[in-house]
Short mmCIF file of C-alpha atoms in Angstrom, two decimals:
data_model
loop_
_atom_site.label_atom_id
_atom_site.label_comp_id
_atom_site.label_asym_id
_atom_site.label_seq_id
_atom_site.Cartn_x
_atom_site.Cartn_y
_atom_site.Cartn_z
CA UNK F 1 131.97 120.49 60.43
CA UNK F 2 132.78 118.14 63.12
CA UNK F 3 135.42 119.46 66.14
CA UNK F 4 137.35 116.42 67.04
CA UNK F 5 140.21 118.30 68.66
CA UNK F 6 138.90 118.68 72.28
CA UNK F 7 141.80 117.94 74.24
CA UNK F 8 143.33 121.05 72.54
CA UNK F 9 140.91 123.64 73.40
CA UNK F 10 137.19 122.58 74.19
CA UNK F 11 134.59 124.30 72.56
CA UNK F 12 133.21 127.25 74.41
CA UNK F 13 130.42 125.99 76.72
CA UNK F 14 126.68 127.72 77.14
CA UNK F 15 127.19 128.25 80.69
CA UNK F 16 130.75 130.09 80.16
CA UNK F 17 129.31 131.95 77.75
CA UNK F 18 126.54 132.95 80.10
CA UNK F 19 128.65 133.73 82.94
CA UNK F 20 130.76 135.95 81.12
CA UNK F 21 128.67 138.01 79.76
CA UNK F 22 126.45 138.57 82.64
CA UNK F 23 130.15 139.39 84.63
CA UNK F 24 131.42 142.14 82.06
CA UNK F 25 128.55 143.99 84.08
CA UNK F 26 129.67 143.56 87.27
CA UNK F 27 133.31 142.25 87.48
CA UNK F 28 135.29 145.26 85.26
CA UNK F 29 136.61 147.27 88.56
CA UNK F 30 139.68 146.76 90.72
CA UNK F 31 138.82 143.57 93.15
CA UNK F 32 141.33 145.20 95.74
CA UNK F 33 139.54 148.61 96.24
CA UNK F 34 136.76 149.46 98.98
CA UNK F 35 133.94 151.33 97.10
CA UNK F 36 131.07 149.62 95.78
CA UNK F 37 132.09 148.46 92.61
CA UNK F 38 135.72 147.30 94.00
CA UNK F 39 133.71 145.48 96.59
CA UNK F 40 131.25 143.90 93.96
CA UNK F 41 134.53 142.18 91.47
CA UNK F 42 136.29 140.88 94.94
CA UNK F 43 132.60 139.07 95.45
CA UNK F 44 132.86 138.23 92.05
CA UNK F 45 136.21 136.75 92.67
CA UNK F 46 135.85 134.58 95.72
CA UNK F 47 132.95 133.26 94.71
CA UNK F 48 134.59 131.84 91.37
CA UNK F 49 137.57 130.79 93.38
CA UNK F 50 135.37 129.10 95.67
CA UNK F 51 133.70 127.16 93.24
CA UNK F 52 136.79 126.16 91.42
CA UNK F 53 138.71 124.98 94.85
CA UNK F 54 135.57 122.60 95.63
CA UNK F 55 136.12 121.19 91.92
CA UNK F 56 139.54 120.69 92.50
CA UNK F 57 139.49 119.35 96.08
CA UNK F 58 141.52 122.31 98.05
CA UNK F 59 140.66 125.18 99.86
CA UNK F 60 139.87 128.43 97.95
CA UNK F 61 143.10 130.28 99.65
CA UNK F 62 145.43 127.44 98.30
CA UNK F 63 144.06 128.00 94.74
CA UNK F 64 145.56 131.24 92.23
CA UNK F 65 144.19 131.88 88.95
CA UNK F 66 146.89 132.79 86.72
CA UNK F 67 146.95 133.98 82.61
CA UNK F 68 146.86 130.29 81.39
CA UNK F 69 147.91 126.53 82.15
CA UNK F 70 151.41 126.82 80.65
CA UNK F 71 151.66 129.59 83.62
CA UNK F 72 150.43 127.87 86.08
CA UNK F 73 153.17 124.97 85.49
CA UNK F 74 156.10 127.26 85.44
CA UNK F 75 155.09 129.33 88.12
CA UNK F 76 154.31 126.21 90.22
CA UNK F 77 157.73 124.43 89.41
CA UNK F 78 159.51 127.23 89.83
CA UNK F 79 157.79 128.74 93.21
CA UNK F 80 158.04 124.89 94.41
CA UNK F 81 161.82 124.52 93.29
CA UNK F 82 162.61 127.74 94.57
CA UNK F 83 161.18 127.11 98.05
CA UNK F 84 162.78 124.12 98.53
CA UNK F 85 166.74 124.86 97.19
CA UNK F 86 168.03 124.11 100.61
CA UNK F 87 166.85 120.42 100.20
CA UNK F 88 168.65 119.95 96.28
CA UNK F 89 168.13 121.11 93.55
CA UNK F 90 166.95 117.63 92.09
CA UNK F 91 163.66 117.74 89.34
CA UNK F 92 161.83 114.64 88.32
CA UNK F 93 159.60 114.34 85.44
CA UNK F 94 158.15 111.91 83.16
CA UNK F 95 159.16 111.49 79.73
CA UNK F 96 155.70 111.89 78.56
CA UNK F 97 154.92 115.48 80.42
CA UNK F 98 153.26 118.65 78.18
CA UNK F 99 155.60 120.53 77.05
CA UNK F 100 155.46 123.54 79.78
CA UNK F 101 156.44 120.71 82.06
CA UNK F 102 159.42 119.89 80.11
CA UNK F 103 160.44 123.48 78.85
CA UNK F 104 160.49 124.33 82.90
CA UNK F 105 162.76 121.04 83.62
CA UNK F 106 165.33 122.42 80.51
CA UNK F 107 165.28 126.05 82.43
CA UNK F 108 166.17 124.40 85.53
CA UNK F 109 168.89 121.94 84.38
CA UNK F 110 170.54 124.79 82.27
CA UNK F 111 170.68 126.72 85.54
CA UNK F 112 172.43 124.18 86.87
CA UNK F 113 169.99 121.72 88.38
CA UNK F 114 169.77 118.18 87.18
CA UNK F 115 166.61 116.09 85.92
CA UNK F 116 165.61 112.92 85.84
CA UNK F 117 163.34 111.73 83.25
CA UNK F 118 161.38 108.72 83.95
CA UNK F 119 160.53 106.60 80.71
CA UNK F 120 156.94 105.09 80.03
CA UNK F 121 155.79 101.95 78.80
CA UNK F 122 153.98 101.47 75.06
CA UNK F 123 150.64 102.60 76.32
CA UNK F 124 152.46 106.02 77.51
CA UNK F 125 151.97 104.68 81.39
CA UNK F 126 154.93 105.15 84.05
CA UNK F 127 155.90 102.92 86.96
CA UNK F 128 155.32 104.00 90.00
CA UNK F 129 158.33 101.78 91.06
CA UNK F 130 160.54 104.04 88.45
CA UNK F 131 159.12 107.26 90.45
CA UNK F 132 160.57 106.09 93.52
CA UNK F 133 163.73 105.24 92.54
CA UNK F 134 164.40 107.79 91.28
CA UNK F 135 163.51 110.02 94.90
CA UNK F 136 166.72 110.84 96.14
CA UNK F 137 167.64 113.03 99.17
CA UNK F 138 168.31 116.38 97.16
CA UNK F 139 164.89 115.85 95.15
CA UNK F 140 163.38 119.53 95.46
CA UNK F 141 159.69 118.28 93.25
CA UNK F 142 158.56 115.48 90.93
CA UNK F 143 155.98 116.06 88.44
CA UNK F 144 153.31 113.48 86.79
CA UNK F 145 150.43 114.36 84.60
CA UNK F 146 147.26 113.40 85.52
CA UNK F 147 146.33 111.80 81.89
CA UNK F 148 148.28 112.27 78.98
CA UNK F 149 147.26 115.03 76.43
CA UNK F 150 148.02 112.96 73.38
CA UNK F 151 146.90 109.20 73.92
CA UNK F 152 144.75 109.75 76.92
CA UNK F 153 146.87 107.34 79.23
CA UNK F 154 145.52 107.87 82.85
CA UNK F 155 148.38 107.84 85.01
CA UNK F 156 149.20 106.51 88.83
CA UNK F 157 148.92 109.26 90.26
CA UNK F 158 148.07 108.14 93.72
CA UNK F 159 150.69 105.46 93.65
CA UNK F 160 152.95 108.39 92.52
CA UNK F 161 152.05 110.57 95.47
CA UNK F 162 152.30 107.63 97.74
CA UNK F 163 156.08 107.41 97.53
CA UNK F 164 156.48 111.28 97.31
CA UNK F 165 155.09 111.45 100.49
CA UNK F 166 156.79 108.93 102.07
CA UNK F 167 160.43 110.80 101.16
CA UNK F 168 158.88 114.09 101.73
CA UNK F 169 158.97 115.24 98.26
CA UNK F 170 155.94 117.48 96.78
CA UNK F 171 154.47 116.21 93.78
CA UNK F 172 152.71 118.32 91.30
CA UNK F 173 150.48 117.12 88.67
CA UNK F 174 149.14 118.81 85.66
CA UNK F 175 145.52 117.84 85.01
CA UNK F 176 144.89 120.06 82.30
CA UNK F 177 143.16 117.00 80.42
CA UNK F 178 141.72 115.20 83.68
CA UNK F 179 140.11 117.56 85.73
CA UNK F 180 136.80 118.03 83.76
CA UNK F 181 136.28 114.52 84.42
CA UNK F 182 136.92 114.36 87.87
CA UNK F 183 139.02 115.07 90.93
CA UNK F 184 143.06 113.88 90.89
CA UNK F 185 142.96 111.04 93.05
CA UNK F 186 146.19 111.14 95.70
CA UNK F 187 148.10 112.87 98.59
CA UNK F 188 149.76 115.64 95.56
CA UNK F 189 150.93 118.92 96.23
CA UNK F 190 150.27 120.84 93.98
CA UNK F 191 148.19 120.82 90.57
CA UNK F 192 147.85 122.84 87.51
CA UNK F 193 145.10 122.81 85.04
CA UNK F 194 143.63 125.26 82.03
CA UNK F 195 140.17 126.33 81.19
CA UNK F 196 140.31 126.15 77.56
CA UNK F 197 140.14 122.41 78.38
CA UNK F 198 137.16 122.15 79.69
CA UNK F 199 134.96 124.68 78.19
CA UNK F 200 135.84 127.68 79.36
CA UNK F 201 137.26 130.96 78.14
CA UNK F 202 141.44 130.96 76.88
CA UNK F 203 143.41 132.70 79.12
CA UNK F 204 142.75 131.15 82.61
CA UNK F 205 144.82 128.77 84.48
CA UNK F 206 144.26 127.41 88.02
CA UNK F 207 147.47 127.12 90.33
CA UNK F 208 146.46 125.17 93.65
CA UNK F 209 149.45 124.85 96.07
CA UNK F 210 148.40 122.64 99.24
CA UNK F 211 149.41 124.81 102.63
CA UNK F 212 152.32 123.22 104.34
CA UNK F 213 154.01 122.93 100.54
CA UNK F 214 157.20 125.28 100.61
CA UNK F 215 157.19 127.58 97.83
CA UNK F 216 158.35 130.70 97.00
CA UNK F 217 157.16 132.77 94.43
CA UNK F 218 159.35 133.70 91.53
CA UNK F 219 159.58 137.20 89.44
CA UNK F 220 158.79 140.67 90.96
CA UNK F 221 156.31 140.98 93.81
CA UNK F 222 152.88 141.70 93.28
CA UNK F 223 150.36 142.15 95.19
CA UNK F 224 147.73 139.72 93.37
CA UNK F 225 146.69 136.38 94.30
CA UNK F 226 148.97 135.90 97.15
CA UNK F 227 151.48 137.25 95.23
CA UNK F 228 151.50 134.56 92.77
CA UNK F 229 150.40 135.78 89.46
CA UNK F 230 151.01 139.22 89.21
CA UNK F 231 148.92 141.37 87.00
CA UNK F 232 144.99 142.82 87.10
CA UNK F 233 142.70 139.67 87.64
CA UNK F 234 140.88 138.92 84.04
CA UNK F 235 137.65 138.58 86.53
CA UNK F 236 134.97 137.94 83.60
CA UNK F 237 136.82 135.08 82.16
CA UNK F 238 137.61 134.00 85.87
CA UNK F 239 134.01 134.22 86.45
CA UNK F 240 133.21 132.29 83.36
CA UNK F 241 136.05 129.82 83.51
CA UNK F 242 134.99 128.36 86.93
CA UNK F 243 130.85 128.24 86.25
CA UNK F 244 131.87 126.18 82.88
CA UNK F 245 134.30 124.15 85.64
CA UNK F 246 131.38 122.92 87.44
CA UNK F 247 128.63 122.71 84.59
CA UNK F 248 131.58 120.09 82.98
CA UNK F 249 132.03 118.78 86.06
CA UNK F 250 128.24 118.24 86.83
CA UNK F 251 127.73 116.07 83.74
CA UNK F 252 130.60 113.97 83.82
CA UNK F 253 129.59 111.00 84.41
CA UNK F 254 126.97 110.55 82.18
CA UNK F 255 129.25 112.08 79.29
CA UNK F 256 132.06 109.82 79.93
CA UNK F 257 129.77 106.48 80.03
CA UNK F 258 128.21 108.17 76.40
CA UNK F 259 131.99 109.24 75.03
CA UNK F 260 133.89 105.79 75.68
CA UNK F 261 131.03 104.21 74.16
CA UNK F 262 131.99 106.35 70.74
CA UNK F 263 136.02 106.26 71.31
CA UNK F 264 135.78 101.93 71.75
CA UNK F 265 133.78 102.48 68.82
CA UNK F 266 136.56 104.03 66.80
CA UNK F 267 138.99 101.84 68.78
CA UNK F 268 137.67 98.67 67.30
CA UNK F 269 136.46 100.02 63.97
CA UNK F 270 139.38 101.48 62.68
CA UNK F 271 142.10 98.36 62.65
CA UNK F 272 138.53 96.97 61.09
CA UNK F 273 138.39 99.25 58.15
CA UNK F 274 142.20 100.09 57.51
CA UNK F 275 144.85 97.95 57.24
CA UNK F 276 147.86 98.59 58.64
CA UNK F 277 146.99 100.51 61.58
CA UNK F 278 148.69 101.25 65.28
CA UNK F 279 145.75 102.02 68.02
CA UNK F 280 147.91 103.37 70.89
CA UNK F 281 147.53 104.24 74.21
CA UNK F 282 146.19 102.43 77.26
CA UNK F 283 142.61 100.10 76.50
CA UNK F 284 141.46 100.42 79.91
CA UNK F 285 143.09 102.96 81.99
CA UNK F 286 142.32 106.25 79.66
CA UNK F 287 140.09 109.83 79.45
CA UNK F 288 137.08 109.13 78.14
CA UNK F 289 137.21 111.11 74.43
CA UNK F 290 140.56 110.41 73.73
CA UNK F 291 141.71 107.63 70.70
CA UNK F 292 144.68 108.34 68.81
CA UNK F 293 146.32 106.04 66.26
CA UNK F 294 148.25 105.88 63.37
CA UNK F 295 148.69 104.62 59.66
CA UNK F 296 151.02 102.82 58.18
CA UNK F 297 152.58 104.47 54.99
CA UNK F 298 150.73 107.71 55.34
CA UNK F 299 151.97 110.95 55.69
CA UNK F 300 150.22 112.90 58.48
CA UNK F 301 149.44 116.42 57.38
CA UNK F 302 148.07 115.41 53.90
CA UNK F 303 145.70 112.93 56.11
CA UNK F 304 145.06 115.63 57.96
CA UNK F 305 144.12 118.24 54.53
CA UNK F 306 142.00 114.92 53.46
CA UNK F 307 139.82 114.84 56.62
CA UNK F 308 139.61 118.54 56.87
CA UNK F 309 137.71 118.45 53.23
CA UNK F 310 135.98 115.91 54.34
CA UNK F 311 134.99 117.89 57.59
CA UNK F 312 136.62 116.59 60.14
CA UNK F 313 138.92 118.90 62.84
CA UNK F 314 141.62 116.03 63.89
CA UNK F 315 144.67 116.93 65.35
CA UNK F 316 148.14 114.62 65.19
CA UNK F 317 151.54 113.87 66.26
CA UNK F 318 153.13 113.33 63.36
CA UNK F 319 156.66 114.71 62.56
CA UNK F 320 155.06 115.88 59.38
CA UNK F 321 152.55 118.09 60.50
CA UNK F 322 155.10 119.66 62.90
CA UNK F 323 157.35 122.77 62.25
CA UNK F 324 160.53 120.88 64.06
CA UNK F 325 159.95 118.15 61.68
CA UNK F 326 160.46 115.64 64.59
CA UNK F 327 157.74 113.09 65.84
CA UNK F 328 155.98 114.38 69.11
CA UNK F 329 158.09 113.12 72.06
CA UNK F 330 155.01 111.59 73.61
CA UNK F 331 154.95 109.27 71.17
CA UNK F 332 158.85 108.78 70.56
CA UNK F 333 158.92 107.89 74.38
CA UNK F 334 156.06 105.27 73.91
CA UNK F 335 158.05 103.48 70.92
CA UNK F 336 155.02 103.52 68.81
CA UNK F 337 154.64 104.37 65.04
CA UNK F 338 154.47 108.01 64.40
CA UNK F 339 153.84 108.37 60.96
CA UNK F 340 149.93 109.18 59.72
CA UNK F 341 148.80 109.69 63.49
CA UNK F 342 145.65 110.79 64.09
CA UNK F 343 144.09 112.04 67.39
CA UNK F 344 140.93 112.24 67.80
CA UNK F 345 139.40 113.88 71.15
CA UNK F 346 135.96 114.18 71.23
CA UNK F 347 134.12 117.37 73.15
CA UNK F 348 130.80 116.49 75.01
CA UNK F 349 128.07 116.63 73.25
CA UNK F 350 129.34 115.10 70.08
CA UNK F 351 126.89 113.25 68.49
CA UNK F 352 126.94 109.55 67.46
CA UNK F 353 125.82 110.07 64.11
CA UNK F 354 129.72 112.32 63.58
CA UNK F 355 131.50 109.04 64.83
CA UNK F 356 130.11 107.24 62.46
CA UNK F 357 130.91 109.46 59.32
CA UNK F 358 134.27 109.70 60.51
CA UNK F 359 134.26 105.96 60.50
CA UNK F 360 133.19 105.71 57.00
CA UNK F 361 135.23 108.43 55.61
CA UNK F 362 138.29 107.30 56.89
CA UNK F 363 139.07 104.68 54.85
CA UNK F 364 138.95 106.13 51.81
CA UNK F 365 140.83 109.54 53.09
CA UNK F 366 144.26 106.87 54.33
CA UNK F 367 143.79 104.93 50.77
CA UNK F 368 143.84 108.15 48.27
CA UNK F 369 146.54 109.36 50.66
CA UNK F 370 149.04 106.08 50.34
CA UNK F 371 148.22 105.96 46.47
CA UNK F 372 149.55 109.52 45.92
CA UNK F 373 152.67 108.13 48.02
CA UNK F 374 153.13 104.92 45.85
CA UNK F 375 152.48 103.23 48.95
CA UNK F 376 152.44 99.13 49.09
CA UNK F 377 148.78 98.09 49.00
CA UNK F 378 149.66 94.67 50.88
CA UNK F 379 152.26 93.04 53.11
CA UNK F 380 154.87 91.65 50.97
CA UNK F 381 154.86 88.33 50.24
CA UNK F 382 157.62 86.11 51.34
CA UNK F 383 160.16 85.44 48.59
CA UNK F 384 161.37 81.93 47.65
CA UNK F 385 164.97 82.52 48.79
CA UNK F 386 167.31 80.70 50.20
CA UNK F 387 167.66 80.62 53.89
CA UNK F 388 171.22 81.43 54.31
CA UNK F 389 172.35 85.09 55.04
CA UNK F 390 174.43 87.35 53.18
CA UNK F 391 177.25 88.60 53.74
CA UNK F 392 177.45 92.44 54.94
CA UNK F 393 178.69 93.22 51.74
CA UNK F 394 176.00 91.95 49.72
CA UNK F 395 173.27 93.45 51.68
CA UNK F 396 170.82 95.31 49.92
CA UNK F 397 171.04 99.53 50.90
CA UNK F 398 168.08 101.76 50.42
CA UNK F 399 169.06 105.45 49.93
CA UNK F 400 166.06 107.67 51.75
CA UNK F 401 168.56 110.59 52.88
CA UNK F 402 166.40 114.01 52.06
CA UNK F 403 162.97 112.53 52.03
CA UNK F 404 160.39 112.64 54.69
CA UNK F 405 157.86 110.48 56.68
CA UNK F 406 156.52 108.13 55.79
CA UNK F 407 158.80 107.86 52.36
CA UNK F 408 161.86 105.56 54.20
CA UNK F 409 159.26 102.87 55.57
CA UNK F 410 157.98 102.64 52.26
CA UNK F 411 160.82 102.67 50.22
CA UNK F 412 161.92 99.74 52.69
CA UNK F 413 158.35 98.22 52.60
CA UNK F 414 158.75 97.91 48.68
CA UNK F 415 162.39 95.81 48.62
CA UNK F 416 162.11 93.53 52.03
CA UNK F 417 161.17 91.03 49.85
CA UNK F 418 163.91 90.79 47.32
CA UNK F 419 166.31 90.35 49.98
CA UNK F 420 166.44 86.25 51.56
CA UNK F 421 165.26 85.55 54.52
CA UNK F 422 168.06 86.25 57.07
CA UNK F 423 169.65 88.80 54.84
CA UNK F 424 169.56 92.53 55.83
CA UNK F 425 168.47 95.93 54.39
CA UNK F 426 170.29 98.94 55.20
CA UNK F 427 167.85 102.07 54.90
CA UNK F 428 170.11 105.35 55.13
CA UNK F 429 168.18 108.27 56.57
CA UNK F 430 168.10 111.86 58.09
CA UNK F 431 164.61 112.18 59.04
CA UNK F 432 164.23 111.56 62.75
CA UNK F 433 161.27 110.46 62.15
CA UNK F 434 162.49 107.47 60.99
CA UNK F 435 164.23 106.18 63.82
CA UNK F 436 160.97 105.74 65.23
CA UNK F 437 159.22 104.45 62.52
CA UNK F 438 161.25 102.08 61.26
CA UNK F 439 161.15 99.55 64.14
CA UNK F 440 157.52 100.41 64.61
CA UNK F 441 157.57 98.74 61.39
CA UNK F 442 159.10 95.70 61.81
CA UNK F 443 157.47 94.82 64.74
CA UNK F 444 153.90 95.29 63.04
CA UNK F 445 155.67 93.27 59.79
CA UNK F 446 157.39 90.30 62.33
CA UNK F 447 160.57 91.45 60.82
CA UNK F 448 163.90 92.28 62.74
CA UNK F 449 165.21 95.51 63.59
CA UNK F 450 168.90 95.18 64.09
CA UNK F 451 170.07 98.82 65.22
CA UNK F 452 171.68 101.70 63.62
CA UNK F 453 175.04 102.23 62.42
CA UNK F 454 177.05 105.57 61.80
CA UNK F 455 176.77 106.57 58.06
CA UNK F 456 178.38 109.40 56.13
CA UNK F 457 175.23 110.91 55.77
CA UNK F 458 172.59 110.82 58.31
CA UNK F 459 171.73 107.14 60.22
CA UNK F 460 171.85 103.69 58.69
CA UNK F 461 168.94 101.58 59.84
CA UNK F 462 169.44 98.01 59.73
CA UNK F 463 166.91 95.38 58.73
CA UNK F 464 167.00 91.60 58.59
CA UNK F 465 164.45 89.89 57.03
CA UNK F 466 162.92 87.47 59.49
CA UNK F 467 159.96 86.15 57.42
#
């Protein structure tokens, strides 16, 4: 079986392994009592926070180990709003965030703060320009991931942080996926990140929050780790999470050089080997073992049944292989196709030989998966019409209300040509998957996406035949 879902949860490495077995010895006792074996976890403790904070690039008494990333992110939003609510009570984010990041910012504005998303470009990149713009006097934080956890996108962070700065706003970034690979570049101000990304053991999160950062500490007051994760210190997986931290950290470069090599492999190979086919993301400016893209006419969780026979873990965005049945919003913000998306991010270690089965099981996997969809095999060839338009009233309706991803693209796929150049299909939907896909569509097809209209059920989705 090949694991090709990395940016998920990394497999456990050797060294975490190591280190947490050799601390269930020595770390099991109260880190905040004086006899020996108190004495013996609190070593235990500093030394793994002092070996995370020189990963990281802070000082071991700015860094907290809380229960997981998603903690870390709310309890550094809210300690950072919180310590700054006599500034505003003004939250930026991206539109492309994890979704801790984003469940926080829906907390805060239904507490009566306001948010400002910023949007993101088709390779999931923001502006720095949009960033500060958007700084206004009552901002209390702005947030930016490091890299994002679906396409791999590296971000501007630096750029970012430059503007925070210069209004006097704290930035925090989450670099859950980044920080295995290297330090955040940048003045930030905070930073979260999880150990199940890199290697180590579930259950540990790192909280760094730079001194001279206002922040105040939400919840009841405890005691542990400066009072900002409450609770008895998990010291074995502490111990384990930051030896695995810089083991990951120690290879990186030569891992990255080998794992770009294999994800430009798939990059180029796949548009090769299967028609119809979205690579998205940035080319240049992304993680190392991150390629994600998706397929035309395919629905995403039987792909993802086909490669999982086929032994492949693969992981996807897909509204289909979702239980809210709407695309992921990283991909919704890019504008990209949604339907039949696969990501594939790769752990270290994986060998070249796996790449290239993938490669060559692909194929067939996305062909047996548009035949049992009735899928169109080709593009469809332009019709001999005339050139003139109808009229509103003649054009041609497709009825998709009650069916799924990817059935309204192909329904629409299969009748663009009986309609004359210039004249207009109407495809009636209530997937929300399809207001995605559907322009995805006619941009990869040349054809014209008009808009939406209201309909009596669900959306209309208006087409015009451009070639």
């Amino acid at each position: 079986m090949s694991y090709f879902d990395a940016a998920s949860a990394a497999p456990l490495h050797p060294v975490a392994r190591q280190a947490l077995q050799a601390s269930l010895d020595e770390g099991w006792a109260d880190p905040a009592r004086l006899y020996r074996e108190g004495r013996r976890a609190r070593l235990l403790l500093d030394a793994a926070r002092e070996a995370a904070a020189e990963v990281v690039g802070c000082r071991p008494d700015e860094l907290t180990f809380t229960s997981s990333g998603t903690r870390a992110v709310h309890s550094g939003i809210e300690g950072a709003l919180a310590g700054r609510r006599r500034v505003g009570r003004h939250l930026i984010v991206s539109a492309v965030e994890h979704s801790s990041v984003l469940h926080s910012a829906e907390v805060h504005e239904a507490a009566g703060g306001s948010v400002t998303t910023i949007p993101v470009d088709r390779t999931a990149a923001v502006s720095p320009s949009s960033y500060a713009t958007a700084l206004r006097p009552d901002t209390a934080l702005a947030c930016l991931q490091s890299a994002n956890h679906e396409v791999g996108t590296e971000q501007p962070v630096a750029a970012v942080a430059e503007a925070c700065r210069a209004a006097g706003v704290p930035l925090l970034v989450d670099a859950a996926q980044s920080l295995p690979w290297g330090r955040v570049e940048g003045d930030w101000s905070l930073l979260t990140a999880s150990a199940h990304k890199w290697g180590g053991p579930s259950g540990v999160g790192l909280l760094a929050v730079r001194k001279g950062v206002r922040f105040a500490p939400q919840g009841p007051v405890d005691e542990r780790e400066s009072g900002r994760a409450p609770g008895f210190e998990n010291i074995p997986a502490i111990v384990a999470a930051a030896a695995s931290l810089r083991a990951v950290r120690a290879q990186a470069a030569v891992e990255a050089a080998r794992l770009r090599e294999l994800t430009e492999r798939i990059r180029v190979r796949v548009p090769e080997l299967v028609p119809d086919v979205e690579v998205v993301g940035d080319g240049m400016r992304r993680l190392p073992g991150i390629v994600t893209f998706s397929c035309l006419y395919v629905d995403g969780e039987t792909l993802l049944h086909e490669l999982d026979r086929a032994g492949f873990s693969v992981s996807s965005g897909s509204s289909c292989t979702s239980s809210t049945l709407t695309p992921s919003h990283v991909l919704k913000a890019m504008g990209v196709l949604s339907e039949g998306n696969v990501r594939v991010s790769l752990p270290p270690g994986t060998p070249s030989e796996d790449v290239d089965r993938f490669l060559s099981v692909l194929p067939g996997a996305v062909s047996d998966v548009r035949e049992k969809l009735g899928a169109p095999t080709a593009p469809t060839p332009a019709s001999p019409s005339p050139l003139s338009s109808p009229s509103p009233s003649d054009a041609l309706v497709v009825n998709a209300l009650g069916k799924l991803c990817p059935i309204p693209v192909i329904e629409l796929a299969k009748v663009i040509g009986d309609v004359p150049v210039g004249g207009t299909v109407r495809v009636l939907s209530d997937d929300e998957a399809a207001r995605l896909d559907i322009p995805a569509w006619c941009e990869m097809r040349g054809q014209e996406f008009v808009g939406e209209e209201a309909a009596e059920r669900g959306v209309a989705y208006v087409v015009r035949r451009a070639v």
